[in-house]
Short mmCIF file of C-alpha atoms in Angstrom, two decimals:
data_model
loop_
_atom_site.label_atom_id
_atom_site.label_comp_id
_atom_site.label_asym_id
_atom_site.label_seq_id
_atom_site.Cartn_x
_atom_site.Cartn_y
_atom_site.Cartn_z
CA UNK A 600 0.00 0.00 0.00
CA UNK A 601 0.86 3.59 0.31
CA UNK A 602 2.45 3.20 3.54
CA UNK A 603 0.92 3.52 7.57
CA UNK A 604 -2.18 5.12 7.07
CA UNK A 605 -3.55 6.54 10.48
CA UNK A 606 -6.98 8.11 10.95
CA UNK A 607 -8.39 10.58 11.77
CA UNK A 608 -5.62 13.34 10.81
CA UNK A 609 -7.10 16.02 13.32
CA UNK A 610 -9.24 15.00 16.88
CA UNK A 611 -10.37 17.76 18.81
CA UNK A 612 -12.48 16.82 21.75
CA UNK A 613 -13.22 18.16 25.46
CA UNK A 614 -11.51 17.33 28.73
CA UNK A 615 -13.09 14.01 29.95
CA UNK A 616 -13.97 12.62 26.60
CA UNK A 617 -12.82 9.13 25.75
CA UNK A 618 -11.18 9.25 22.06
CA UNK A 619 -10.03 6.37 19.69
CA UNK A 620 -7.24 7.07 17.56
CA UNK A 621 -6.46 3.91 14.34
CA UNK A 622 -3.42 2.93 12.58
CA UNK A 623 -3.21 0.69 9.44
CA UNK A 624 0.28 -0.94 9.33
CA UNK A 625 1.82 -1.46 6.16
CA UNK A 626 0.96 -5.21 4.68
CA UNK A 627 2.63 -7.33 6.34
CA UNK A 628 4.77 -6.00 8.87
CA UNK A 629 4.19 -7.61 12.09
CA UNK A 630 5.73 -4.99 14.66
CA UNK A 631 3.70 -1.88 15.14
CA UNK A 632 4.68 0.88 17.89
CA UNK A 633 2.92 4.07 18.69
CA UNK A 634 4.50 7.34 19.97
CA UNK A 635 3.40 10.49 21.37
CA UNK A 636 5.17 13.80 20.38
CA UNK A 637 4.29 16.62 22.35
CA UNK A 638 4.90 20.35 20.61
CA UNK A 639 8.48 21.40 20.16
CA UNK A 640 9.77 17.37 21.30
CA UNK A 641 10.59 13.94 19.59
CA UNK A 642 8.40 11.67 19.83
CA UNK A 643 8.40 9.28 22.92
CA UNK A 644 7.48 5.67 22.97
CA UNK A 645 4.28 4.38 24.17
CA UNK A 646 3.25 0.84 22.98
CA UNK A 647 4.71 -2.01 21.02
CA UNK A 648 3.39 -4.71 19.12
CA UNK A 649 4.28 -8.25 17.16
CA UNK A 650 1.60 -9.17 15.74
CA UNK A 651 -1.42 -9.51 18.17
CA UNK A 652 0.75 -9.57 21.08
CA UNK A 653 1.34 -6.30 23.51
CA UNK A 654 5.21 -7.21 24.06
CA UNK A 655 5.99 -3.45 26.00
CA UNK A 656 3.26 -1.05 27.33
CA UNK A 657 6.39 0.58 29.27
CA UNK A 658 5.46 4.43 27.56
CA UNK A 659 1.89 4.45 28.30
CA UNK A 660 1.70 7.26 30.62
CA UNK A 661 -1.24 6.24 32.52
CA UNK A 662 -4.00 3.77 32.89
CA UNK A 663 -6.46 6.10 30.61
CA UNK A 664 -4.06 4.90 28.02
CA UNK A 665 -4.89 1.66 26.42
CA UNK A 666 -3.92 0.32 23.22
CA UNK A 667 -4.83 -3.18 21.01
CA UNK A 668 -4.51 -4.72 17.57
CA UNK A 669 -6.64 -8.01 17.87
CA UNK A 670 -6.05 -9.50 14.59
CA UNK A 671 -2.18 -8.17 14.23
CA UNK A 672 -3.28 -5.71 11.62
CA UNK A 673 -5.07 -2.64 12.37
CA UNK A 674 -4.24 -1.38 15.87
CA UNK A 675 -6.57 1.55 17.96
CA UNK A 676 -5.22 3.75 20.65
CA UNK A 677 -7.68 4.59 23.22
CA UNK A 678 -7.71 7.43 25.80
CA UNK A 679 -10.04 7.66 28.20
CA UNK A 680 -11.62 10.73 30.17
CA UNK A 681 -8.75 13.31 28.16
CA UNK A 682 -7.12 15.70 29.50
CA UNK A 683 -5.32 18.77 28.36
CA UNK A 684 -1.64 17.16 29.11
CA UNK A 685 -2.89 14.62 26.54
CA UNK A 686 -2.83 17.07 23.35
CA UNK A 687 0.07 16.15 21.36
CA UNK A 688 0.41 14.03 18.40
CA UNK A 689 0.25 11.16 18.06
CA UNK A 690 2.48 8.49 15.48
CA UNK A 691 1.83 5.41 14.41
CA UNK A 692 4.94 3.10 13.24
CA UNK A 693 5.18 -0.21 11.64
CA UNK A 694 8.02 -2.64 10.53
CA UNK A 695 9.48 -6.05 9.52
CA UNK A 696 11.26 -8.66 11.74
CA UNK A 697 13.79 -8.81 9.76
CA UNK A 698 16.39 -5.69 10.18
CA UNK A 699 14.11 -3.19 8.60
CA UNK A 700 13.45 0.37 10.12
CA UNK A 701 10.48 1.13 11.42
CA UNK A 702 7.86 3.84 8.63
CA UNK A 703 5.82 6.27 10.13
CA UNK A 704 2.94 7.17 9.35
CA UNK A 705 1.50 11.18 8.86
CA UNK A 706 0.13 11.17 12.73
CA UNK A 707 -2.75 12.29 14.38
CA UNK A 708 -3.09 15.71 16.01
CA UNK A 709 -5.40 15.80 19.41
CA UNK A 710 -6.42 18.33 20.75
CA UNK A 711 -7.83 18.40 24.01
CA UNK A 712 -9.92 21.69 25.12
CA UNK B 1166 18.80 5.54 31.41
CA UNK B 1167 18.77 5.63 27.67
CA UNK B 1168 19.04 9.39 26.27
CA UNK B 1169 19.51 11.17 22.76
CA UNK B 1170 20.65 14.95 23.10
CA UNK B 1171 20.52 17.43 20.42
CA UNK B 1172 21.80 20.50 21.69
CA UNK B 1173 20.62 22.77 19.26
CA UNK B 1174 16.91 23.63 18.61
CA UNK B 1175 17.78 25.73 15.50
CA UNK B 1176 20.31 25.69 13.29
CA UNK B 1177 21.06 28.39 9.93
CA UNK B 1178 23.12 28.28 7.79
CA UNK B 1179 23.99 29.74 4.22
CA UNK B 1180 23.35 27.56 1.28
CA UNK B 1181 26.54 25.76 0.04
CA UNK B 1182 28.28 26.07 3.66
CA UNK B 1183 29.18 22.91 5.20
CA UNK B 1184 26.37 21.85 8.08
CA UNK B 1185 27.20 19.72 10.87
CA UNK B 1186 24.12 19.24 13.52
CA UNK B 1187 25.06 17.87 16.68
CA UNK B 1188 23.76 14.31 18.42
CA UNK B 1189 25.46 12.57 21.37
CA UNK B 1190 23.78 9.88 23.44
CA UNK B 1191 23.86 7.96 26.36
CA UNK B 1192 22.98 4.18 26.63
CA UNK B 1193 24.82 0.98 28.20
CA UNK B 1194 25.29 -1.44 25.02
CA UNK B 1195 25.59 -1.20 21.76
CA UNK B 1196 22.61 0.70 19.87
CA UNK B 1197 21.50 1.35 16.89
CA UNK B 1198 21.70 4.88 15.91
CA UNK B 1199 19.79 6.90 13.45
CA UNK B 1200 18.96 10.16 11.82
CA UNK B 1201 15.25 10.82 11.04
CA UNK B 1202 14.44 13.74 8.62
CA UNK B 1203 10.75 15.47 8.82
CA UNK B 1204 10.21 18.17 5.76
CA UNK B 1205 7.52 20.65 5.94
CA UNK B 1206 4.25 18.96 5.82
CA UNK B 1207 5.43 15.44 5.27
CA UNK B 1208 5.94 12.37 7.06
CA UNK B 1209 8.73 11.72 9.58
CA UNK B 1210 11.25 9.21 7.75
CA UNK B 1211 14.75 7.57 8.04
CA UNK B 1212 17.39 9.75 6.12
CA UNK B 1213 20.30 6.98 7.40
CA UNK B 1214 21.04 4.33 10.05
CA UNK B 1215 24.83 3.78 11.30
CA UNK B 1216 24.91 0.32 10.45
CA UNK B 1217 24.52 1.11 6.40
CA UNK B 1218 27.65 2.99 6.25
CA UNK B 1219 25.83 5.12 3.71
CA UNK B 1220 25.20 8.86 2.39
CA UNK B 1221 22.03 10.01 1.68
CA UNK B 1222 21.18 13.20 -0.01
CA UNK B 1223 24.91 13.90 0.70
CA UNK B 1224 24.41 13.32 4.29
CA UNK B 1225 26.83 11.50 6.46
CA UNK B 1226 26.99 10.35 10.11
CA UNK B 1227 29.98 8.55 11.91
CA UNK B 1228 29.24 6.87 15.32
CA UNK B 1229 31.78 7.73 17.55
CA UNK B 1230 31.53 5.09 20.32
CA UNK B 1231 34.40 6.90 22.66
CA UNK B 1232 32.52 10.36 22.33
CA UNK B 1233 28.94 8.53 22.35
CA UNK B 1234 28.45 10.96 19.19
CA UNK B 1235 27.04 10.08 16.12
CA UNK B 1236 26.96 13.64 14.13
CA UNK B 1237 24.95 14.46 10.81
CA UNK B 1238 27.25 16.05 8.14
CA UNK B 1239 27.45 17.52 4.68
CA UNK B 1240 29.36 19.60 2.95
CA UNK B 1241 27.43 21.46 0.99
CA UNK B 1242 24.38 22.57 2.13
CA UNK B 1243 21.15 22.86 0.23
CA UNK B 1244 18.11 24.54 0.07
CA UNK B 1245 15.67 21.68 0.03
CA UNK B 1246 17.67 19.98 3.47
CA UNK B 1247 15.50 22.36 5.34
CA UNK B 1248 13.92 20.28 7.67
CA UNK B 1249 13.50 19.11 11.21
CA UNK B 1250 16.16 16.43 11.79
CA UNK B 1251 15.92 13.69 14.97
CA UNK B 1252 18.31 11.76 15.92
CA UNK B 1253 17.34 8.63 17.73
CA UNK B 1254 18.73 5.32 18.92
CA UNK B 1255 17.38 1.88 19.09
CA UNK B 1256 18.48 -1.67 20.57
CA UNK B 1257 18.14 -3.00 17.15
CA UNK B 1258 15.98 -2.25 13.97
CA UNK B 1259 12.68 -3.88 15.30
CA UNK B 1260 12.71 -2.22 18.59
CA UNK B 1261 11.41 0.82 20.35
CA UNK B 1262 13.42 4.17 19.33
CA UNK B 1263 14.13 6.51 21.32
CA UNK B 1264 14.39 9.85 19.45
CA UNK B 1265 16.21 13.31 20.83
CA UNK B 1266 14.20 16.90 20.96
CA UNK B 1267 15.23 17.73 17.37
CA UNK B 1268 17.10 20.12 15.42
CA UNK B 1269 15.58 22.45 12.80
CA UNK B 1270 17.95 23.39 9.70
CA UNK B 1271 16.97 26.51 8.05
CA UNK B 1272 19.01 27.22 5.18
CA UNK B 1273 19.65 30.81 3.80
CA UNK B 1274 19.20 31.28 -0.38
#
């Protein structure tokens, strides 16, 4: 395909609302990671995935962060109850097992009012 | 603990002057490093990795393991390498990254 496709491009929603952010992996790769870059940083890790399996939740900042992919395709972040510390963007990234880099997709911006 | 520094937020320079932008880190093995490149309104993407040995766009990088540097070079600078450039280090290729603040080159016509 084109590359990691990740939907919607722009979220704006208000403090306390529960959002849902998607990724679509490039074909085939079966690690997928997801970063949050707040304005004017690099991104930071949150999640990492091999296929269905969670192998490192270690970035998630809190429990209001929760993310799956249950048929080691498409994944979905999900925050719950936002909060304005939560705008940022946020970056989807997929890759192969075998030695390849990881390709980003075009992000999605939150914003939290 | 793991860290990538860029020191510089912005860096200018005129076009054709050499550009060097600055990236040491700190980790306990032996990581992967790499440069990421963001242009305006596109996608963040791998310009090189260490382990390729490569130049792209006329970009180099040496990994300096007794410094804990690994440096983005190129002679000649160009108008289109105005970008946002992250440097960022990895345990190996299918692994978390772990990317420092960034360093925007501007580049004067």
């Amino acid at each position: 395909g084109a590359g990691v496709s990740q939907s919607p491009r722009y979220k704006v929603a208000k403090r306390g609302q529960d959002v849902a952010l998607r990724c679509d992996p490039i074909s085939g790769h079966v690690s997928l990671f997801w970063y949050q870059q707040a304005l004017g940083q690099g991104p930071e890790f949150l999640t990492y995935f091999q296929n269905e399996a969670q192998l490192d939740k270690s970035g998630l900042p809190s429990d209001r962060f929760f993310a799956e992919r249950p048929e080691g395709s498409v994944s979905t972040l999900k925050i719950q109850r936002t909060q304005q510390e939560d705008s940022a963007v946020y970056l989807c990234a997929s890759s192969s097992l075998t030695d390849q880099p990881q390709h980003f997709g075009d992000g999605t911006r939150l914003s939290i009012l | 603990a793991q860290r990538v520094t860029q020191p510089e937020k912005l860096l200018s320079v005129f076009k054709g002057a050499p550009v060097e932008l600055k990236c040491n880190y700190s980790y306990s093995g032996s990581p992967e490093l790499f440069w990421y490149v963001q242009y305006s309104r596109q996608r963040l993407q791998l310009l090189l990795r260490h382990i390729s040995r490569e130049s792209i766009k006329g970009f180099t990088a040496d990994l300096n393991k007794g410094e804990t540097s690994f440096h983005l070079k190129k002679p000649f600078a160009q108008e289109e390498d105005s970008a946002m450039y992250y440097c960022a280090l990895s345990y190996s290729s299918a692994s978390k990254i772990i990317f420092g603040s960034g360093t925007r080159l501007s580049i004067r016509p």
